[in-house]
Structures are given as structure tokens and as C-alpha cells.
Short mmCIF file of C-alpha atoms in Angstrom, two decimals:
data_model
loop_
_atom_site.label_atom_id
_atom_site.label_comp_id
_atom_site.label_asym_id
_atom_site.label_seq_id
_atom_site.Cartn_x
_atom_site.Cartn_y
_atom_site.Cartn_z
CA GLY A 1 15.20 -9.40 -3.54
CA GLN A 2 14.44 -6.57 -1.21
CA GLN A 3 12.47 -7.30 1.95
CA VAL A 4 10.80 -4.86 4.31
CA MET A 5 9.90 -6.16 7.75
CA GLN A 6 7.74 -4.44 10.31
CA ILE A 7 7.34 -5.09 14.01
CA PRO A 8 5.20 -5.58 15.92
CA GLN A 9 2.46 -7.16 13.84
CA TYR A 10 -0.22 -6.10 16.32
CA GLN A 11 -0.34 -3.63 19.18
CA HIS A 12 -3.14 -2.93 21.61
CA VAL A 13 -2.76 0.19 23.74
CA GLN A 14 -4.89 2.08 26.20
CA GLU A 15 -5.96 5.48 24.98
CA GLY A 16 -3.32 7.98 26.04
CA GLU A 17 -0.42 5.52 25.88
CA ASP A 18 2.39 5.86 23.36
CA PHE A 19 2.90 3.56 20.37
CA THR A 20 5.89 2.77 18.19
CA THR A 21 6.25 0.65 15.06
CA TYR A 22 9.57 -0.27 13.49
CA CYS A 23 10.46 -0.90 9.88
CA ASN A 24 13.63 -2.70 8.73
CA SER A 25 14.91 -3.16 5.21
CA SER A 26 17.35 -5.75 3.94
CA THR A 27 18.95 -3.10 1.71
CA THR A 28 19.75 0.61 1.89
CA LEU A 29 16.79 2.73 0.83
CA SER A 30 16.81 5.98 -1.10
CA ASN A 31 13.70 7.00 0.81
CA ILE A 32 10.96 5.47 2.90
CA GLN A 33 7.25 6.19 2.98
CA TRP A 34 4.62 5.64 5.63
CA TYR A 35 0.94 4.95 5.00
CA LYS A 36 -2.08 4.53 7.24
CA GLN A 37 -5.04 2.30 6.47
CA ARG A 38 -8.18 2.68 8.54
CA PRO A 39 -10.30 -0.48 9.04
CA GLY A 40 -12.21 -1.13 5.82
CA GLY A 41 -10.39 1.69 4.04
CA HIS A 42 -7.52 2.14 1.66
CA PRO A 43 -3.91 3.13 2.40
CA VAL A 44 -3.35 6.85 2.70
CA PHE A 45 0.07 8.47 2.39
CA LEU A 46 1.40 10.02 5.59
CA ILE A 47 4.98 11.06 4.92
CA GLN A 48 8.20 10.44 3.02
CA LEU A 49 11.68 10.51 4.58
CA VAL A 50 14.72 10.96 2.38
CA LYS A 51 17.77 12.01 4.38
CA SER A 52 19.88 9.87 6.67
CA GLY A 53 18.87 10.48 10.31
CA GLU A 54 15.87 12.57 9.27
CA VAL A 55 13.16 13.23 11.84
CA LYS A 56 9.78 14.65 10.88
CA LYS A 57 6.77 15.44 13.03
CA GLN A 58 3.08 15.62 12.25
CA LYS A 59 1.26 16.67 15.41
CA ARG A 60 1.50 13.61 17.69
CA LEU A 61 3.30 11.48 15.07
CA THR A 62 7.10 11.39 14.88
CA PHE A 63 8.85 9.68 11.98
CA GLN A 64 12.51 8.77 11.95
CA PHE A 65 14.84 7.48 9.23
CA GLY A 66 17.91 5.61 10.42
CA GLU A 67 21.45 6.81 9.89
CA ALA A 68 22.20 3.85 7.62
CA LYS A 69 18.89 4.36 5.75
CA LYS A 70 17.90 0.75 6.39
CA ASN A 71 15.37 1.29 9.15
CA SER A 72 12.65 3.68 10.18
CA SER A 73 10.19 4.18 13.01
CA LEU A 74 6.84 5.81 13.60
CA HIS A 75 6.03 6.95 17.13
CA ILE A 76 2.61 8.18 18.23
CA THR A 77 2.42 10.12 21.46
CA ALA A 78 -0.72 9.84 23.61
CA THR A 79 -2.76 7.68 21.26
CA GLN A 80 -6.37 8.50 20.51
CA THR A 81 -9.14 6.29 19.14
CA THR A 82 -8.74 8.04 15.79
CA ASP A 83 -5.26 6.49 15.51
CA VAL A 84 -6.77 3.01 15.05
CA GLY A 85 -5.67 1.33 11.84
CA THR A 86 -2.76 -0.39 10.17
CA TYR A 87 0.47 1.49 9.58
CA PHE A 88 2.64 0.46 6.65
CA CYS A 89 6.13 1.47 5.68
CA ALA A 90 7.20 1.16 2.05
CA GLY A 91 10.61 1.22 0.41
CA PRO A 92 11.26 1.93 -3.28
CA TRP A 93 12.66 -0.79 -5.49
CA THR A 94 13.07 -0.21 -9.23
CA TYR A 95 9.97 1.79 -10.25
CA LYS A 96 7.85 0.22 -7.54
CA TYR A 97 7.45 0.03 -3.79
CA ILE A 98 7.82 -2.91 -1.47
CA PHE A 99 5.41 -2.62 1.45
CA GLY A 100 6.08 -3.90 4.92
CA THR A 101 3.64 -6.32 6.50
CA GLY A 102 2.12 -3.53 8.57
CA THR A 103 1.41 -2.96 12.25
CA ARG A 104 -2.22 -3.10 13.28
CA LEU A 105 -2.97 -0.66 16.10
CA LYS A 106 -5.96 -0.99 18.38
CA VAL A 107 -6.68 1.75 20.88
CA LEU A 108 -8.80 0.85 23.87
CA ALA A 109 -10.88 3.71 25.26
CA ASN B 1 -10.76 15.64 -9.04
CA ALA B 2 -12.02 12.14 -8.35
CA GLY B 3 -8.48 10.86 -7.73
CA VAL B 4 -8.27 7.10 -8.22
CA THR B 5 -11.49 5.19 -8.80
CA GLN B 6 -12.05 1.45 -9.05
CA THR B 7 -14.94 -0.55 -10.45
CA PRO B 8 -16.58 -2.68 -9.33
CA LYS B 9 -16.51 -2.26 -5.54
CA PHE B 10 -17.61 -5.84 -4.85
CA ARG B 11 -17.80 -8.97 -6.95
CA VAL B 12 -18.49 -12.65 -6.40
CA LEU B 13 -17.23 -15.11 -8.99
CA LYS B 14 -17.41 -18.83 -9.43
CA THR B 15 -14.22 -20.80 -9.98
CA GLY B 16 -13.20 -20.63 -13.61
CA GLN B 17 -15.06 -17.42 -14.44
CA SER B 18 -13.25 -14.41 -15.80
CA MET B 19 -13.51 -10.75 -14.99
CA THR B 20 -11.79 -7.39 -15.45
CA LEU B 21 -11.18 -4.81 -12.75
CA LEU B 22 -10.95 -1.22 -13.92
CA CYS B 23 -8.81 1.47 -12.36
CA ALA B 24 -9.02 5.08 -13.51
CA GLN B 25 -7.07 8.14 -12.36
CA ASP B 26 -7.53 11.77 -13.31
CA MET B 27 -4.22 13.11 -11.92
CA ASN B 28 -2.19 12.56 -15.11
CA HIS B 29 0.07 10.11 -13.29
CA GLU B 30 2.57 8.05 -15.27
CA TYR B 31 2.84 5.16 -12.83
CA MET B 32 0.02 2.81 -11.91
CA TYR B 33 -0.01 -0.29 -9.72
CA TRP B 34 -2.24 -3.21 -8.81
CA TYR B 35 -1.95 -4.72 -5.33
CA ARG B 36 -3.76 -7.45 -3.49
CA GLN B 37 -4.31 -7.47 0.25
CA ASP B 38 -5.23 -10.61 2.11
CA PRO B 39 -6.58 -10.65 5.70
CA GLY B 40 -3.89 -9.68 8.17
CA MET B 41 -1.32 -9.29 5.44
CA GLY B 42 0.36 -6.41 3.77
CA LEU B 43 0.08 -5.21 0.21
CA ARG B 44 1.57 -7.42 -2.46
CA LEU B 45 2.27 -5.99 -5.89
CA ILE B 46 0.67 -7.90 -8.77
CA HIS B 47 1.60 -5.82 -11.83
CA TYR B 48 2.58 -2.24 -12.48
CA SER B 49 2.98 0.19 -15.35
CA VAL B 50 5.47 3.03 -15.79
CA GLY B 51 3.56 4.64 -18.64
CA GLU B 52 0.93 4.21 -21.31
CA GLY B 53 1.42 1.00 -23.27
CA THR B 54 3.84 -0.52 -20.72
CA THR B 55 3.32 -3.20 -18.08
CA ALA B 56 5.61 -5.20 -15.82
CA LYS B 57 5.31 -8.05 -13.32
CA GLY B 58 5.31 -7.51 -9.59
CA GLU B 59 5.70 -10.00 -6.73
CA VAL B 60 2.59 -12.14 -7.41
CA PRO B 61 1.68 -11.89 -11.14
CA ASP B 62 0.55 -15.48 -11.79
CA GLY B 63 -3.11 -15.81 -12.79
CA TYR B 64 -3.45 -12.11 -13.68
CA ASN B 65 -3.00 -10.02 -16.79
CA VAL B 66 -3.00 -6.25 -17.18
CA SER B 67 -3.27 -3.64 -19.87
CA ARG B 68 -2.58 0.11 -20.01
CA LEU B 69 -3.95 1.22 -23.35
CA LYS B 70 -4.73 4.72 -22.06
CA LYS B 71 -2.66 6.69 -19.58
CA GLN B 72 -5.56 7.17 -17.20
CA ASN B 73 -6.72 3.54 -17.12
CA PHE B 74 -5.12 0.36 -15.81
CA LEU B 75 -7.06 -2.88 -16.22
CA LEU B 76 -6.51 -6.07 -14.22
CA GLY B 77 -7.86 -9.30 -15.70
CA LEU B 78 -8.48 -12.69 -14.18
CA GLU B 79 -8.86 -15.22 -16.99
CA SER B 80 -9.90 -18.20 -14.87
CA ALA B 81 -10.63 -17.23 -11.28
CA ALA B 82 -9.52 -19.48 -8.42
CA PRO B 83 -10.50 -19.39 -4.72
CA SER B 84 -6.91 -18.36 -3.91
CA GLN B 85 -7.63 -15.08 -5.70
CA THR B 86 -10.22 -14.10 -3.10
CA SER B 87 -8.82 -10.84 -1.84
CA VAL B 88 -9.15 -7.07 -1.74
CA TYR B 89 -7.58 -5.47 -4.78
CA PHE B 90 -6.19 -1.97 -4.64
CA CYS B 91 -5.09 0.17 -7.51
CA ALA B 92 -2.65 3.04 -6.97
CA SER B 93 -1.03 5.72 -9.08
CA GLY B 94 1.92 8.07 -8.74
CA LEU B 95 3.78 10.75 -10.67
CA ALA B 96 7.05 8.86 -10.63
CA GLY B 97 8.57 5.70 -9.26
CA ALA B 98 9.70 7.24 -5.98
CA ASP B 99 6.68 9.44 -5.47
CA THR B 100 3.61 9.33 -3.26
CA GLN B 101 1.15 6.64 -4.21
CA TYR B 102 -2.56 7.46 -4.28
CA PHE B 103 -4.78 4.48 -3.68
CA GLY B 104 -8.27 3.74 -4.92
CA PRO B 105 -11.02 2.53 -2.57
CA GLY B 106 -10.48 -1.13 -3.44
CA THR B 107 -12.44 -4.01 -4.97
CA ARG B 108 -13.49 -6.84 -2.71
CA LEU B 109 -13.46 -10.06 -4.76
CA THR B 110 -14.73 -13.42 -3.58
CA VAL B 111 -14.17 -16.55 -5.67
CA LEU B 112 -16.35 -19.50 -4.71
#
């Protein structure tokens, strides 16, 4: 079956440093979604990428979909304490989504 | 709009007890999902539904049953709770299979 792997599992950064998480799928994806879960909260949709090589930006967040549509990345520039949480990627698979294991980000002030 | 709501928010069960978790959405979504999230782990799909009256198994369906009698509600049942089912349970809904998923606030379940 389809697998979605994320690295790293954890990342601690100083406030102001950059952060990147990577998502890799065992199969080609029609699209990929990214979610953020704050500590104690529920996952919240951030963005969906559909096209090969697509790059989308949301303020300090940059999302990229690989040319082969099997990998994706989320880059945060100049992290802030509000960026703390776990970031999940998710790939569609027959009416449902397979979520990656997530990257937990801690930002040290 | 309330979005996706879940009841109860917290529950403690003894091994062997049964319970039902209720998920309700007011967005007229066709698709609904039940996930479990264990400490430090991602979201694992238990069961899902692509429309009223339909259900299907996800990655970890054993020990759970579901029903979708009304479009807006998706129920998750535990017939005989086990400590391994201690987890946070999230319900989600979406317009279609490849659409944004909207998550409820979660139910924190402890089985002693």
C-alpha cells in the first residue's frame, strides 16, 4: 500500500532560524496537502499542491511539490514562536488520505 | 456554522466497556473520516464514509465499528474497549475524496 514518510521527526530551532520538513511518497500523488496541528489542538488545513513542480507561498511559508509528484517540502523562513506545532503532509489514496508521521517543530525564544 | 463537532471531549472507560463517539458536521460534506492519534505518532485512519449509508475500513479498523445513518453524523463505536485503544480520536469531513479535510476538536479516550 501507499506510504508517506516525513523527515525529520522532530526539529528544535532558535527563533528567527529557518525550518524545512520533507515528505516522500512511495507512489506518484495526484495532489498533496499540508496540515498544521498546534499542541493540544486538531489538524488544520494549510494548502494543497496539485501541479508538478508547483511552488506556493503563504507569508513566511513556502510549499513545493516535486517534479515527479512523489515528494514535497514545507519551508518556514525566520521562525516565530507561533510556528510551534506538528506539520503533516497527506497524500490521497482511493477516497481517503494517508498522513505522514509529521514533523514536530519547537521554536526556542 | 459550527463546522465539525465531536462528543464527548473526554472519556475514561474500563476494559470491556462499550461506548459511542459522535461526530457531526453542518457543511453538507459527503465524506467523513475517523482517525486515531497516539503520542508522537501521526494520524491513522480507522474507518471512513463516502456518503450516507456507506462505510469502509481504513488502516486500523479492528475493534471499532461505524455507522452513517444520516449525512451529517458519523458514529464510532467501541464494543469492548481495550487499553490499546487509549488515544485521541479525530473526526474529519470533506466535500470529496481529494478535498480539504476539516477536523473536529478531538475526543481524548483513556481505557483503564
